[in-house]
Amino acid sequence: MKQSSLKKMTQTRAPKFGHYVGEFATPGIGHIVASARCDFVFFDMEHSGLSLETLKSAVRYFEAGGVSVLVRSPCKDYDMIARIADAGAEGIMAPMVKDAAEAEMVVRHLKYPPAGKRGVALGIAHDNYFSGDIPVDERLRLSNERMTFFALIETREGAENADEIARTPGVDCLWIGHFDLSASLGIPGKFDHPDYVAAFDKIVAAAKKHNRSLGRLVMTPAEGIADIRRGFDFCCYGTDTSLYQRALKAGISELRSACDGK
């Protein structure tokens, strides 16, 4: 039976560093991110168009590199949440969690009875096709312990209800979606606006008050360092496309400049 390193990560406030994958779900990606010493991968199914079939393969790529997989679901519906879990994801991030009721609903989708209402399927991807003699009730208990829930707070209502979301049993981490949060507040991209700062601070305070992990996607090391100093412990650095584009643009620009100077 699998052991969850992602769950263990949420039980300490030591910094954890990861990377966003939404484009390059290739066989070597697990070893590539492992070689960069990533602790986890943020695998995005909301904005990438990546399918469940692709996820099922990608989970194995990350397992090969020894990197934990956090999957952002495109929705909070049972059929999607449960299938992502069955495909082998250790952690699931549900988008636009607005209140405790929605957080409780996602927990029920993720957990087997008696903790939840997830349909039981054993000996498949999520338990490495295990066929041993562990009793069924013990297997369900171990799976419930393993599954990790990241509540993505990215709306005005979610920020207002951050405290009740954070104290919901089964919520392991609050994740701030800064672009959507700013858009929901009517100030898209204005991250220094007082309304955004107040909402941001409220989410941070809720995570600290209820001893939940706290995470965010950042695009520069400076952003990540600032977050860690504010109490964040999950730092997801860069998207696969942005890092590739930046490196490629810098290299091509340098080559062109050298040639133009001849």
mmCIF file of C-alpha atoms in Angstrom:
data_model
loop_
_atom_site.group_PDB
_atom_site.id
_atom_site.type_symbol
_atom_site.label_atom_id
_atom_site.label_comp_id
_atom_site.label_asym_id
_atom_site.label_seq_id
_atom_site.Cartn_x
_atom_site.Cartn_y
_atom_site.Cartn_z
ATOM 1 C CA MET A 1 0.000 0.000 0.000
ATOM 2 C CA LYS A 2 1.250 3.495 -0.820
ATOM 3 C CA GLN A 3 2.424 5.868 1.882
ATOM 4 C CA SER A 4 1.625 9.546 1.437
ATOM 5 C CA SER A 5 4.571 11.866 1.574
ATOM 6 C CA LEU A 6 2.302 14.778 0.599
ATOM 7 C CA LYS A 7 0.178 14.269 3.715
ATOM 8 C CA LYS A 8 3.335 14.293 5.812
ATOM 9 C CA MET A 9 4.385 17.540 4.155
ATOM 10 C CA THR A 10 1.193 19.236 5.358
ATOM 11 C CA GLN A 11 1.950 18.189 8.920
ATOM 12 C CA THR A 12 5.065 20.352 9.165
ATOM 13 C CA ARG A 13 5.606 24.039 8.452
ATOM 14 C CA ALA A 14 9.042 23.506 6.932
ATOM 15 C CA PRO A 15 9.189 24.916 3.387
ATOM 16 C CA LYS A 16 8.248 22.568 0.531
ATOM 17 C CA PHE A 17 9.146 23.522 -3.032
ATOM 18 C CA GLY A 18 7.473 22.372 -6.201
ATOM 19 C CA HIS A 19 6.752 23.123 -9.828
ATOM 20 C CA TYR A 20 3.632 23.544 -11.965
ATOM 21 C CA VAL A 21 3.100 21.136 -14.868
ATOM 22 C CA GLY A 22 0.342 21.933 -17.321
ATOM 23 C CA GLU A 23 1.892 21.314 -20.720
ATOM 24 C CA PHE A 24 4.841 18.934 -20.670
ATOM 25 C CA ALA A 25 3.393 15.721 -19.251
ATOM 26 C CA THR A 26 6.115 13.633 -20.882
ATOM 27 C CA PRO A 27 7.703 10.374 -19.663
ATOM 28 C CA GLY A 28 10.857 12.120 -18.464
ATOM 29 C CA ILE A 29 9.132 14.896 -16.514
ATOM 30 C CA GLY A 30 9.257 13.050 -13.194
ATOM 31 C CA HIS A 31 13.023 12.670 -13.315
ATOM 32 C CA ILE A 32 13.463 16.234 -14.585
ATOM 33 C CA VAL A 33 11.635 17.787 -11.634
ATOM 34 C CA ALA A 34 13.321 15.332 -9.260
ATOM 35 C CA SER A 35 16.731 16.423 -10.526
ATOM 36 C CA ALA A 36 15.744 19.989 -9.629
ATOM 37 C CA ARG A 37 15.058 18.735 -6.076
ATOM 38 C CA CYS A 38 11.344 19.442 -6.198
ATOM 39 C CA ASP A 39 9.325 18.071 -3.296
ATOM 40 C CA PHE A 40 6.053 18.058 -5.200
ATOM 41 C CA VAL A 41 4.421 18.764 -8.543
ATOM 42 C CA PHE A 42 1.304 20.868 -9.101
ATOM 43 C CA PHE A 43 -0.391 19.033 -11.974
ATOM 44 C CA ASP A 44 -3.063 21.273 -13.473
ATOM 45 C CA MET A 45 -6.202 19.782 -15.015
ATOM 46 C CA GLU A 46 -8.231 22.984 -14.753
ATOM 47 C CA HIS A 47 -6.494 25.237 -17.277
ATOM 48 C CA SER A 48 -4.373 22.782 -19.257
ATOM 49 C CA GLY A 49 -6.802 20.504 -21.060
ATOM 50 C CA LEU A 50 -4.866 17.498 -19.721
ATOM 51 C CA SER A 51 -7.093 14.421 -19.516
ATOM 52 C CA LEU A 52 -7.633 11.746 -16.897
ATOM 53 C CA GLU A 53 -5.839 9.292 -19.159
ATOM 54 C CA THR A 54 -2.823 11.614 -19.304
ATOM 55 C CA LEU A 55 -2.958 12.043 -15.532
ATOM 56 C CA LYS A 56 -2.930 8.296 -14.996
ATOM 57 C CA SER A 57 0.321 8.010 -16.959
ATOM 58 C CA ALA A 58 1.836 11.156 -15.462
ATOM 59 C CA VAL A 59 1.322 9.891 -11.913
ATOM 60 C CA ARG A 60 3.658 6.999 -12.796
ATOM 61 C CA TYR A 61 6.218 9.396 -14.274
ATOM 62 C CA PHE A 62 6.308 11.354 -11.010
ATOM 63 C CA GLU A 63 6.388 8.198 -8.927
ATOM 64 C CA ALA A 64 9.450 7.111 -10.903
ATOM 65 C CA GLY A 65 11.174 10.330 -9.863
ATOM 66 C CA GLY A 66 9.953 10.080 -6.271
ATOM 67 C CA VAL A 67 7.985 13.331 -6.484
ATOM 68 C CA SER A 68 4.571 13.757 -4.835
ATOM 69 C CA VAL A 69 1.667 14.764 -7.058
ATOM 70 C CA LEU A 70 -0.880 17.457 -6.242
ATOM 71 C CA VAL A 71 -3.633 17.622 -8.872
ATOM 72 C CA ARG A 72 -5.845 20.635 -9.457
ATOM 73 C CA SER A 73 -9.267 19.414 -10.477
ATOM 74 C CA PRO A 74 -11.249 21.412 -13.044
ATOM 75 C CA CYS A 75 -14.292 21.298 -10.734
ATOM 76 C CA LYS A 76 -15.625 20.190 -7.354
ATOM 77 C CA ASP A 77 -17.962 17.496 -8.739
ATOM 78 C CA TYR A 78 -17.844 13.993 -7.274
ATOM 79 C CA ASP A 79 -17.228 12.163 -10.545
ATOM 80 C CA MET A 80 -14.117 14.214 -11.310
ATOM 81 C CA ILE A 81 -12.701 14.327 -7.768
ATOM 82 C CA ALA A 82 -13.148 10.581 -7.235
ATOM 83 C CA ARG A 83 -11.645 9.657 -10.594
ATOM 84 C CA ILE A 84 -8.580 11.830 -9.990
ATOM 85 C CA ALA A 85 -8.134 10.061 -6.658
ATOM 86 C CA ASP A 86 -8.584 6.646 -8.285
ATOM 87 C CA ALA A 87 -5.913 7.573 -10.860
ATOM 88 C CA GLY A 88 -3.403 7.777 -8.021
ATOM 89 C CA ALA A 89 -3.127 11.444 -7.027
ATOM 90 C CA GLU A 90 -1.926 11.867 -3.436
ATOM 91 C CA GLY A 91 -3.427 15.321 -3.126
ATOM 92 C CA ILE A 92 -6.333 17.061 -4.787
ATOM 93 C CA MET A 93 -6.882 20.792 -5.074
ATOM 94 C CA ALA A 94 -10.469 21.879 -5.592
ATOM 95 C CA PRO A 95 -10.977 25.269 -7.273
ATOM 96 C CA MET A 96 -12.930 28.256 -5.937
ATOM 97 C CA VAL A 97 -13.853 26.798 -2.555
ATOM 98 C CA LYS A 98 -16.230 29.425 -1.201
ATOM 99 C CA ASP A 99 -17.252 28.173 2.257
ATOM 100 C CA ALA A 100 -17.126 25.345 4.783
ATOM 101 C CA ALA A 101 -20.037 23.513 3.140
ATOM 102 C CA GLU A 102 -18.115 23.197 -0.121
ATOM 103 C CA ALA A 103 -14.961 22.144 1.713
ATOM 104 C CA GLU A 104 -16.915 19.452 3.575
ATOM 105 C CA MET A 105 -18.418 18.262 0.295
ATOM 106 C CA VAL A 106 -15.012 17.782 -1.315
ATOM 107 C CA VAL A 107 -13.757 15.907 1.748
ATOM 108 C CA ARG A 108 -16.721 13.524 1.409
ATOM 109 C CA HIS A 109 -15.851 13.008 -2.268
ATOM 110 C CA LEU A 110 -12.258 12.125 -1.336
ATOM 111 C CA LYS A 111 -12.850 9.846 1.619
ATOM 112 C CA TYR A 112 -14.281 6.350 1.890
ATOM 113 C CA PRO A 113 -17.000 5.538 4.452
ATOM 114 C CA PRO A 114 -17.410 6.284 7.274
ATOM 115 C CA ALA A 115 -15.456 9.529 6.729
ATOM 116 C CA GLY A 116 -16.962 10.149 3.286
ATOM 117 C CA LYS A 117 -18.955 8.745 0.414
ATOM 118 C CA ARG A 118 -16.331 7.852 -2.170
ATOM 119 C CA GLY A 119 -17.135 4.713 -4.140
ATOM 120 C CA VAL A 120 -14.882 1.774 -3.332
ATOM 121 C CA ALA A 121 -12.597 0.345 -6.014
ATOM 122 C CA LEU A 122 -9.552 -1.604 -4.868
ATOM 123 C CA GLY A 123 -6.627 -3.146 -6.700
ATOM 124 C CA ILE A 124 -6.409 -0.264 -9.193
ATOM 125 C CA ALA A 125 -4.043 2.644 -9.800
ATOM 126 C CA HIS A 126 -4.566 4.474 -6.504
ATOM 127 C CA ASP A 127 -3.293 1.531 -4.428
ATOM 128 C CA ASN A 128 -0.695 0.284 -6.931
ATOM 129 C CA TYR A 129 -2.948 -2.605 -7.970
ATOM 130 C CA PHE A 130 -2.446 -4.138 -4.542
ATOM 131 C CA SER A 131 -3.699 -7.707 -4.216
ATOM 132 C CA GLY A 132 -2.466 -8.563 -0.720
ATOM 133 C CA ASP A 133 -4.427 -9.763 2.271
ATOM 134 C CA ILE A 134 -4.950 -6.501 4.187
ATOM 135 C CA PRO A 135 -8.603 -6.386 5.325
ATOM 136 C CA VAL A 136 -10.852 -4.079 3.344
ATOM 137 C CA ASP A 137 -11.694 -1.837 6.297
ATOM 138 C CA GLU A 138 -7.984 -1.328 6.953
ATOM 139 C CA ARG A 139 -7.331 -0.509 3.307
ATOM 140 C CA LEU A 140 -10.063 2.116 3.357
ATOM 141 C CA ARG A 141 -8.689 3.601 6.562
ATOM 142 C CA LEU A 142 -5.182 3.809 5.116
ATOM 143 C CA SER A 143 -6.497 5.453 1.953
ATOM 144 C CA ASN A 144 -8.442 8.010 3.982
ATOM 145 C CA GLU A 145 -5.281 8.847 5.906
ATOM 146 C CA ARG A 146 -3.320 9.200 2.681
ATOM 147 C CA MET A 147 -5.613 11.509 0.702
ATOM 148 C CA THR A 148 -4.713 15.172 1.077
ATOM 149 C CA PHE A 149 -7.021 18.112 0.361
ATOM 150 C CA PHE A 150 -5.840 21.554 -0.730
ATOM 151 C CA ALA A 151 -8.641 24.133 -0.656
ATOM 152 C CA LEU A 152 -8.053 26.735 -3.356
ATOM 153 C CA ILE A 153 -9.323 30.105 -2.135
ATOM 154 C CA GLU A 154 -9.613 32.521 -5.018
ATOM 155 C CA THR A 155 -12.891 34.425 -4.658
ATOM 156 C CA ARG A 156 -14.202 37.255 -2.503
ATOM 157 C CA GLU A 157 -16.560 34.843 -0.743
ATOM 158 C CA GLY A 158 -13.814 32.311 -0.161
ATOM 159 C CA ALA A 159 -11.582 34.951 1.428
ATOM 160 C CA GLU A 160 -14.437 36.147 3.633
ATOM 161 C CA ASN A 161 -15.033 32.571 4.786
ATOM 162 C CA ALA A 162 -11.364 31.587 5.036
ATOM 163 C CA ASP A 163 -11.560 30.969 8.770
ATOM 164 C CA GLU A 164 -14.448 28.498 8.523
ATOM 165 C CA ILE A 165 -12.819 26.748 5.556
ATOM 166 C CA ALA A 166 -9.546 26.401 7.466
ATOM 167 C CA ARG A 167 -11.214 24.840 10.502
ATOM 168 C CA THR A 168 -13.089 22.259 8.416
ATOM 169 C CA PRO A 169 -11.914 18.719 9.265
ATOM 170 C CA GLY A 170 -10.116 17.173 6.302
ATOM 171 C CA VAL A 171 -8.727 20.446 4.945
ATOM 172 C CA ASP A 172 -4.943 20.112 4.937
ATOM 173 C CA CYS A 173 -3.861 23.277 3.153
ATOM 174 C CA LEU A 174 -5.201 26.655 2.057
ATOM 175 C CA TRP A 175 -3.924 27.673 -1.369
ATOM 176 C CA ILE A 176 -4.294 31.249 -2.588
ATOM 177 C CA GLY A 177 -5.233 31.781 -6.224
ATOM 178 C CA HIS A 178 -4.038 35.351 -6.526
ATOM 179 C CA PHE A 179 -5.155 36.175 -10.078
ATOM 180 C CA ASP A 180 -8.693 34.893 -9.615
ATOM 181 C CA LEU A 181 -8.914 36.467 -6.178
ATOM 182 C CA SER A 182 -7.966 39.880 -7.541
ATOM 183 C CA ALA A 183 -10.431 39.465 -10.421
ATOM 184 C CA SER A 184 -13.209 38.447 -8.025
ATOM 185 C CA LEU A 185 -12.533 41.598 -6.028
ATOM 186 C CA GLY A 186 -12.886 43.703 -9.184
ATOM 187 C CA ILE A 187 -9.204 44.695 -9.242
ATOM 188 C CA PRO A 188 -7.601 42.145 -11.598
ATOM 189 C CA GLY A 189 -3.840 42.021 -11.241
ATOM 190 C CA LYS A 190 -3.684 44.840 -8.688
ATOM 191 C CA PHE A 191 -1.927 42.938 -5.950
ATOM 192 C CA ASP A 192 -0.997 46.073 -3.984
ATOM 193 C CA HIS A 193 -4.621 47.253 -3.773
ATOM 194 C CA PRO A 194 -5.877 47.511 -0.153
ATOM 195 C CA ASP A 195 -8.836 45.200 -0.876
ATOM 196 C CA TYR A 196 -6.567 42.481 -2.237
ATOM 197 C CA VAL A 197 -4.059 42.860 0.584
ATOM 198 C CA ALA A 198 -6.858 42.584 3.159
ATOM 199 C CA ALA A 199 -8.289 39.426 1.537
ATOM 200 C CA PHE A 200 -4.823 37.900 1.196
ATOM 201 C CA ASP A 201 -4.001 38.642 4.832
ATOM 202 C CA LYS A 202 -7.287 37.119 5.984
ATOM 203 C CA ILE A 203 -6.466 33.816 4.276
ATOM 204 C CA VAL A 204 -2.945 33.790 5.710
ATOM 205 C CA ALA A 205 -4.311 34.485 9.202
ATOM 206 C CA ALA A 206 -6.869 31.675 8.902
ATOM 207 C CA ALA A 207 -4.215 29.139 7.935
ATOM 208 C CA LYS A 208 -2.003 30.162 10.849
ATOM 209 C CA LYS A 209 -4.880 30.179 13.355
ATOM 210 C CA HIS A 210 -5.941 26.624 12.473
ATOM 211 C CA ASN A 211 -2.413 25.302 11.831
ATOM 212 C CA ARG A 212 -3.042 24.519 8.175
ATOM 213 C CA SER A 213 -0.428 24.498 5.465
ATOM 214 C CA LEU A 214 -0.429 27.520 3.181
ATOM 215 C CA GLY A 215 0.588 27.606 -0.471
ATOM 216 C CA ARG A 216 0.759 29.665 -3.637
ATOM 217 C CA LEU A 217 2.158 29.634 -7.160
ATOM 218 C CA VAL A 218 4.965 32.162 -7.649
ATOM 219 C CA MET A 219 6.797 33.218 -10.778
ATOM 220 C CA THR A 220 10.080 34.412 -9.267
ATOM 221 C CA PRO A 221 12.299 33.228 -6.409
ATOM 222 C CA ALA A 222 11.854 36.663 -4.792
ATOM 223 C CA GLU A 223 8.085 36.112 -4.585
ATOM 224 C CA GLY A 224 8.617 32.708 -3.042
ATOM 225 C CA ILE A 225 11.098 34.011 -0.465
ATOM 226 C CA ALA A 226 8.651 36.749 0.525
ATOM 227 C CA ASP A 227 5.874 34.179 0.931
ATOM 228 C CA ILE A 228 8.023 31.866 3.056
ATOM 229 C CA ARG A 229 8.816 34.804 5.339
ATOM 230 C CA ARG A 230 5.080 35.453 5.706
ATOM 231 C CA GLY A 231 4.407 31.893 6.813
ATOM 232 C CA PHE A 232 3.776 30.007 3.575
ATOM 233 C CA ASP A 233 5.191 26.493 3.564
ATOM 234 C CA PHE A 234 4.178 25.305 0.057
ATOM 235 C CA CYS A 235 5.921 27.254 -2.690
ATOM 236 C CA CYS A 236 5.189 26.259 -6.281
ATOM 237 C CA TYR A 237 7.787 27.908 -8.477
ATOM 238 C CA GLY A 238 7.002 28.710 -12.103
ATOM 239 C CA THR A 239 4.867 27.078 -14.762
ATOM 240 C CA ASP A 240 6.493 24.692 -17.200
ATOM 241 C CA THR A 241 5.668 26.908 -20.183
ATOM 242 C CA SER A 242 6.870 30.157 -18.572
ATOM 243 C CA LEU A 243 10.232 28.736 -17.521
ATOM 244 C CA TYR A 244 10.790 27.183 -20.937
ATOM 245 C CA GLN A 245 9.825 30.407 -22.719
ATOM 246 C CA ARG A 246 12.031 32.576 -20.525
ATOM 247 C CA ALA A 247 15.072 30.352 -20.942
ATOM 248 C CA LEU A 248 14.537 29.991 -24.686
ATOM 249 C CA LYS A 249 13.962 33.712 -25.200
ATOM 250 C CA ALA A 250 17.064 34.615 -23.187
ATOM 251 C CA GLY A 251 19.268 32.203 -25.118
ATOM 252 C CA ILE A 252 17.985 33.153 -28.577
ATOM 253 C CA SER A 253 18.221 36.861 -27.738
ATOM 254 C CA GLU A 254 21.825 36.447 -26.649
ATOM 255 C CA LEU A 255 22.691 34.568 -29.827
ATOM 256 C CA ARG A 256 21.002 37.176 -32.028
ATOM 257 C CA SER A 257 22.726 40.026 -30.207
ATOM 258 C CA ALA A 258 26.106 38.391 -30.699
ATOM 259 C CA CYS A 259 25.460 37.898 -34.392
ATOM 260 C CA ASP A 260 24.092 41.412 -34.885
ATOM 261 C CA GLY A 261 27.249 42.782 -33.316
ATOM 262 C CA LYS A 262 29.513 41.158 -35.896
#
